[in-house]
Amino acid sequence: MSVRTTTKPATDWLEHAACRGLELRTFFPVSETGADVAVAVCAACPVREECLEYAIATRQPEGIWGGLTGVERHRLLRRRQKAARKERAEHAA
């Protein structure tokens, strides 16, 4: 029987995040339409990609991470999965 071990994604990027010290509720808006301020902060963030990858790796369902809403992250993940399946199929052929 194999034992699955999980490695926690690195979070050292957090100290460089543009959102550091800002109101947490800004990044967890009540609706998608309230995400504009958070998305604008993310747009200028030097660690935006790391943040986005962390949210995807840890399956964050809520909030703005890396400039994307939960719905947008879900769509991105689905596109990545589809592309990976296509690539595997092409290599198998």
CSV table of N, CA and C in Angstrom, one decimal:
chain,number,residue,atom,x,y,z
A,1,MET,N,0.8,-1.2,0.0
A,1,MET,CA,0.0,0.0,0.0
A,1,MET,C,0.9,1.2,0.0
A,2,SER,N,0.6,2.2,-0.9
A,2,SER,CA,1.4,3.4,-1.0
A,2,SER,C,0.8,4.5,-0.1
A,3,VAL,N,1.7,5.3,0.4
A,3,VAL,CA,1.2,6.4,1.3
A,3,VAL,C,1.4,7.7,0.5
A,4,ARG,N,0.4,8.4,0.4
A,4,ARG,CA,0.5,9.7,-0.3
A,4,ARG,C,0.9,10.8,0.6
A,5,THR,N,1.9,11.5,0.2
A,5,THR,CA,2.4,12.7,1.0
A,5,THR,C,2.1,13.9,0.2
A,6,THR,N,1.7,14.9,0.9
A,6,THR,CA,1.4,16.2,0.2
A,6,THR,C,2.4,17.2,0.7
A,7,THR,N,2.9,18.1,-0.2
A,7,THR,CA,3.8,19.1,0.2
A,7,THR,C,3.0,20.4,0.1
A,8,LYS,N,3.1,21.2,1.1
A,8,LYS,CA,2.4,22.5,1.2
A,8,LYS,C,3.1,23.4,0.2
A,9,PRO,N,2.3,24.1,-0.6
A,9,PRO,CA,2.9,25.1,-1.5
A,9,PRO,C,3.6,26.2,-0.7
A,10,ALA,N,4.7,26.7,-1.3
A,10,ALA,CA,5.4,27.8,-0.7
A,10,ALA,C,4.6,29.1,-0.6
A,11,THR,N,4.8,29.8,0.5
A,11,THR,CA,4.1,31.1,0.7
A,11,THR,C,5.0,32.2,1.0
A,12,ASP,N,6.3,32.0,0.7
A,12,ASP,CA,7.3,33.1,1.0
A,12,ASP,C,7.0,34.3,0.1
A,13,TRP,N,6.3,34.2,-1.0
A,13,TRP,CA,5.9,35.3,-1.9
A,13,TRP,C,5.0,36.3,-1.2
A,14,LEU,N,4.3,35.9,-0.1
A,14,LEU,CA,3.4,36.7,0.6
A,14,LEU,C,4.0,38.0,1.1
A,15,GLU,N,5.2,38.0,1.5
A,15,GLU,CA,5.8,39.2,2.0
A,15,GLU,C,6.0,40.3,1.0
A,16,HIS,N,6.0,39.9,-0.3
A,16,HIS,CA,6.1,40.9,-1.4
A,16,HIS,C,4.8,41.2,-2.1
A,17,ALA,N,3.7,40.7,-1.6
A,17,ALA,CA,2.4,40.9,-2.2
A,17,ALA,C,1.9,42.4,-2.0
A,18,ALA,N,1.3,42.9,-3.1
A,18,ALA,CA,0.8,44.2,-3.1
A,18,ALA,C,-0.4,44.4,-2.1
A,19,CYS,N,-1.0,43.3,-1.8
A,19,CYS,CA,-2.2,43.3,-0.9
A,19,CYS,C,-1.8,43.3,0.5
A,20,ARG,N,-0.6,43.0,0.8
A,20,ARG,CA,-0.1,42.9,2.2
A,20,ARG,C,-0.5,44.2,3.0
A,21,GLY,N,-1.2,44.0,4.1
A,21,GLY,CA,-1.6,45.1,4.9
A,21,GLY,C,-3.0,45.7,4.5
A,22,LEU,N,-3.5,45.3,3.4
A,22,LEU,CA,-4.8,45.9,3.0
A,22,LEU,C,-5.9,45.1,3.7
A,23,GLU,N,-7.1,45.7,3.6
A,23,GLU,CA,-8.3,45.1,4.2
A,23,GLU,C,-8.6,43.7,3.5
A,24,LEU,N,-8.7,42.7,4.3
A,24,LEU,CA,-8.9,41.3,3.7
A,24,LEU,C,-10.2,41.3,3.0
A,25,ARG,N,-11.2,42.0,3.5
A,25,ARG,CA,-12.5,41.9,2.8
A,25,ARG,C,-12.5,42.5,1.4
A,26,THR,N,-11.5,43.3,1.1
A,26,THR,CA,-11.4,43.8,-0.3
A,26,THR,C,-11.2,42.7,-1.3
A,27,PHE,N,-10.6,41.6,-0.8
A,27,PHE,CA,-10.2,40.5,-1.7
A,27,PHE,C,-11.2,39.3,-1.6
A,28,PHE,N,-12.3,39.6,-0.8
A,28,PHE,CA,-13.4,38.6,-0.7
A,28,PHE,C,-14.7,39.4,-0.8
A,29,PRO,N,-14.9,39.9,-2.0
A,29,PRO,CA,-16.1,40.7,-2.2
A,29,PRO,C,-17.4,39.8,-2.1
A,30,VAL,N,-18.5,40.5,-1.8
A,30,VAL,CA,-19.8,39.8,-1.7
A,30,VAL,C,-20.2,39.2,-3.1
A,31,SER,N,-19.9,40.0,-4.2
A,31,SER,CA,-20.2,39.5,-5.5
A,31,SER,C,-19.1,39.7,-6.5
A,32,GLU,N,-19.1,39.1,-7.6
A,32,GLU,CA,-18.1,39.3,-8.6
A,32,GLU,C,-17.9,40.7,-9.1
A,33,THR,N,-19.0,41.5,-9.0
A,33,THR,CA,-19.0,42.9,-9.4
A,33,THR,C,-18.2,43.8,-8.5
A,34,GLY,N,-18.0,43.3,-7.2
A,34,GLY,CA,-17.3,44.1,-6.3
A,34,GLY,C,-15.8,43.8,-6.3
A,35,ALA,N,-15.3,43.0,-7.3
A,35,ALA,CA,-13.9,42.6,-7.3
A,35,ALA,C,-13.0,43.6,-8.0
A,36,ASP,N,-13.5,44.7,-8.5
A,36,ASP,CA,-12.7,45.6,-9.3
A,36,ASP,C,-11.5,46.2,-8.5
A,37,VAL,N,-11.7,46.6,-7.3
A,37,VAL,CA,-10.6,47.1,-6.5
A,37,VAL,C,-9.5,46.1,-6.3
A,38,ALA,N,-9.9,44.9,-5.9
A,38,ALA,CA,-8.9,43.8,-5.7
A,38,ALA,C,-8.1,43.5,-7.0
A,39,VAL,N,-8.9,43.4,-8.0
A,39,VAL,CA,-8.2,43.0,-9.3
A,39,VAL,C,-7.2,44.1,-9.7
A,40,ALA,N,-7.5,45.4,-9.4
A,40,ALA,CA,-6.6,46.5,-9.8
A,40,ALA,C,-5.4,46.4,-8.9
A,41,VAL,N,-5.5,46.0,-7.6
A,41,VAL,CA,-4.3,45.8,-6.8
A,41,VAL,C,-3.5,44.7,-7.3
A,42,CYS,N,-4.1,43.6,-7.7
A,42,CYS,CA,-3.4,42.4,-8.2
A,42,CYS,C,-2.7,42.8,-9.5
A,43,ALA,N,-3.2,43.6,-10.4
A,43,ALA,CA,-2.6,44.0,-11.6
A,43,ALA,C,-1.2,44.5,-11.5
A,44,ALA,N,-1.0,45.2,-10.4
A,44,ALA,CA,0.3,45.8,-10.2
A,44,ALA,C,1.2,45.0,-9.2
A,45,CYS,N,0.8,43.9,-8.9
A,45,CYS,CA,1.5,43.1,-7.9
A,45,CYS,C,2.7,42.3,-8.5
A,46,PRO,N,3.8,42.4,-7.8
A,46,PRO,CA,5.0,41.7,-8.3
A,46,PRO,C,5.0,40.2,-8.2
A,47,VAL,N,4.1,39.7,-7.3
A,47,VAL,CA,4.0,38.2,-7.1
A,47,VAL,C,2.6,37.7,-7.5
A,48,ARG,N,2.0,38.3,-8.5
A,48,ARG,CA,0.7,37.9,-9.0
A,48,ARG,C,0.6,36.4,-9.4
A,49,GLU,N,1.6,36.0,-10.2
A,49,GLU,CA,1.6,34.6,-10.7
A,49,GLU,C,1.8,33.6,-9.6
A,50,GLU,N,2.6,33.9,-8.6
A,50,GLU,CA,2.8,33.0,-7.5
A,50,GLU,C,1.5,32.9,-6.7
A,51,CYS,N,0.8,34.0,-6.5
A,51,CYS,CA,-0.4,34.0,-5.8
A,51,CYS,C,-1.5,33.2,-6.5
A,52,LEU,N,-1.6,33.4,-7.8
A,52,LEU,CA,-2.5,32.6,-8.6
A,52,LEU,C,-2.2,31.1,-8.6
A,53,GLU,N,-1.0,30.8,-8.7
A,53,GLU,CA,-0.6,29.3,-8.7
A,53,GLU,C,-0.9,28.7,-7.3
A,54,TYR,N,-0.7,29.5,-6.2
A,54,TYR,CA,-1.0,29.0,-4.9
A,54,TYR,C,-2.5,28.8,-4.8
A,55,ALA,N,-3.3,29.7,-5.2
A,55,ALA,CA,-4.7,29.5,-5.2
A,55,ALA,C,-5.2,28.3,-5.9
A,56,ILE,N,-4.6,28.1,-7.1
A,56,ILE,CA,-5.0,26.9,-7.9
A,56,ILE,C,-4.6,25.6,-7.2
A,57,ALA,N,-3.3,25.6,-6.7
A,57,ALA,CA,-2.8,24.4,-6.1
A,57,ALA,C,-3.5,24.1,-4.8
A,58,THR,N,-4.0,25.1,-4.1
A,58,THR,CA,-4.7,24.8,-2.8
A,58,THR,C,-6.2,24.8,-3.0
A,59,ARG,N,-6.7,25.0,-4.3
A,59,ARG,CA,-8.1,25.0,-4.6
A,59,ARG,C,-8.9,26.0,-3.8
A,60,GLN,N,-8.4,27.2,-3.8
A,60,GLN,CA,-9.2,28.3,-3.1
A,60,GLN,C,-10.5,28.6,-3.8
A,61,PRO,N,-11.6,28.3,-3.2
A,61,PRO,CA,-12.9,28.5,-3.9
A,61,PRO,C,-13.4,29.9,-3.9
A,62,GLU,N,-12.9,30.8,-3.0
A,62,GLU,CA,-13.4,32.1,-2.8
A,62,GLU,C,-12.3,33.1,-2.9
A,63,GLY,N,-12.7,34.4,-3.1
A,63,GLY,CA,-11.8,35.5,-3.1
A,63,GLY,C,-11.0,35.7,-4.4
A,64,ILE,N,-10.3,36.8,-4.4
A,64,ILE,CA,-9.5,37.2,-5.6
A,64,ILE,C,-8.1,36.8,-5.2
A,65,TRP,N,-7.5,36.0,-6.1
A,65,TRP,CA,-6.2,35.5,-5.9
A,65,TRP,C,-5.5,35.7,-7.3
A,66,GLY,N,-4.3,36.3,-7.3
A,66,GLY,CA,-3.6,36.5,-8.6
A,66,GLY,C,-4.4,37.3,-9.6
A,67,GLY,N,-5.4,38.1,-9.2
A,67,GLY,CA,-6.2,38.9,-10.1
A,67,GLY,C,-7.4,38.2,-10.6
A,68,LEU,N,-7.7,36.9,-10.2
A,68,LEU,CA,-8.8,36.2,-10.8
A,68,LEU,C,-9.8,35.8,-9.7
A,69,THR,N,-11.0,35.8,-10.0
A,69,THR,CA,-12.1,35.4,-9.1
A,69,THR,C,-12.1,33.9,-9.0
A,70,GLY,N,-12.9,33.3,-8.1
A,70,GLY,CA,-13.0,31.9,-8.0
A,70,GLY,C,-13.5,31.3,-9.3
A,71,VAL,N,-14.5,31.9,-10.0
A,71,VAL,CA,-15.0,31.4,-11.2
A,71,VAL,C,-14.0,31.4,-12.3
A,72,GLU,N,-13.2,32.5,-12.4
A,72,GLU,CA,-12.1,32.6,-13.4
A,72,GLU,C,-11.0,31.6,-13.2
A,73,ARG,N,-10.7,31.3,-11.9
A,73,ARG,CA,-9.7,30.3,-11.6
A,73,ARG,C,-10.1,29.0,-12.0
A,74,HIS,N,-11.4,28.7,-11.7
A,74,HIS,CA,-12.0,27.4,-12.1
A,74,HIS,C,-11.9,27.2,-13.6
A,75,ARG,N,-12.2,28.2,-14.4
A,75,ARG,CA,-12.2,28.1,-15.8
A,75,ARG,C,-10.7,27.9,-16.3
A,76,LEU,N,-9.8,28.7,-15.7
A,76,LEU,CA,-8.4,28.5,-16.0
A,76,LEU,C,-7.9,27.1,-15.8
A,77,LEU,N,-8.3,26.5,-14.6
A,77,LEU,CA,-7.9,25.2,-14.3
A,77,LEU,C,-8.5,24.2,-15.3
A,78,ARG,N,-9.7,24.4,-15.7
A,78,ARG,CA,-10.4,23.5,-16.7
A,78,ARG,C,-9.6,23.6,-18.1
A,79,ARG,N,-9.3,24.8,-18.5
A,79,ARG,CA,-8.5,25.0,-19.7
A,79,ARG,C,-7.2,24.3,-19.6
A,80,ARG,N,-6.5,24.4,-18.5
A,80,ARG,CA,-5.2,23.7,-18.3
A,80,ARG,C,-5.4,22.2,-18.4
A,81,GLN,N,-6.4,21.7,-17.8
A,81,GLN,CA,-6.6,20.2,-17.8
A,81,GLN,C,-6.9,19.8,-19.2
A,82,LYS,N,-7.7,20.5,-19.9
A,82,LYS,CA,-8.1,20.1,-21.3
A,82,LYS,C,-6.8,20.1,-22.2
A,83,ALA,N,-6.0,21.1,-22.0
A,83,ALA,CA,-4.7,21.2,-22.8
A,83,ALA,C,-3.8,20.1,-22.4
A,84,ALA,N,-3.7,19.7,-21.2
A,84,ALA,CA,-2.9,18.6,-20.8
A,84,ALA,C,-3.4,17.3,-21.3
A,85,ARG,N,-4.7,17.1,-21.3
A,85,ARG,CA,-5.3,15.8,-21.9
A,85,ARG,C,-5.0,15.8,-23.4
A,86,LYS,N,-5.1,16.9,-24.1
A,86,LYS,CA,-4.8,17.0,-25.5
A,86,LYS,C,-3.4,16.7,-25.8
A,87,GLU,N,-2.5,17.2,-25.0
A,87,GLU,CA,-1.0,17.0,-25.2
A,87,GLU,C,-0.7,15.5,-25.0
A,88,ARG,N,-1.3,14.9,-23.9
A,88,ARG,CA,-1.1,13.5,-23.7
A,88,ARG,C,-1.6,12.6,-24.8
A,89,ALA,N,-2.7,13.0,-25.4
A,89,ALA,CA,-3.3,12.2,-26.5
A,89,ALA,C,-2.4,12.3,-27.7
A,90,GLU,N,-1.8,13.5,-28.0
A,90,GLU,CA,-1.0,13.7,-29.1
A,90,GLU,C,0.3,12.9,-29.0
A,91,HIS,N,0.8,12.8,-27.8
A,91,HIS,CA,2.1,12.1,-27.5
A,91,HIS,C,1.8,10.6,-27.6
A,92,ALA,N,0.6,10.1,-27.3
A,92,ALA,CA,0.3,8.7,-27.3
A,92,ALA,C,0.1,8.2,-28.7
A,93,ALA,N,-0.3,9.1,-29.6
A,93,ALA,CA,-0.6,8.7,-31.0
A,93,ALA,C,0.7,8.5,-31.8
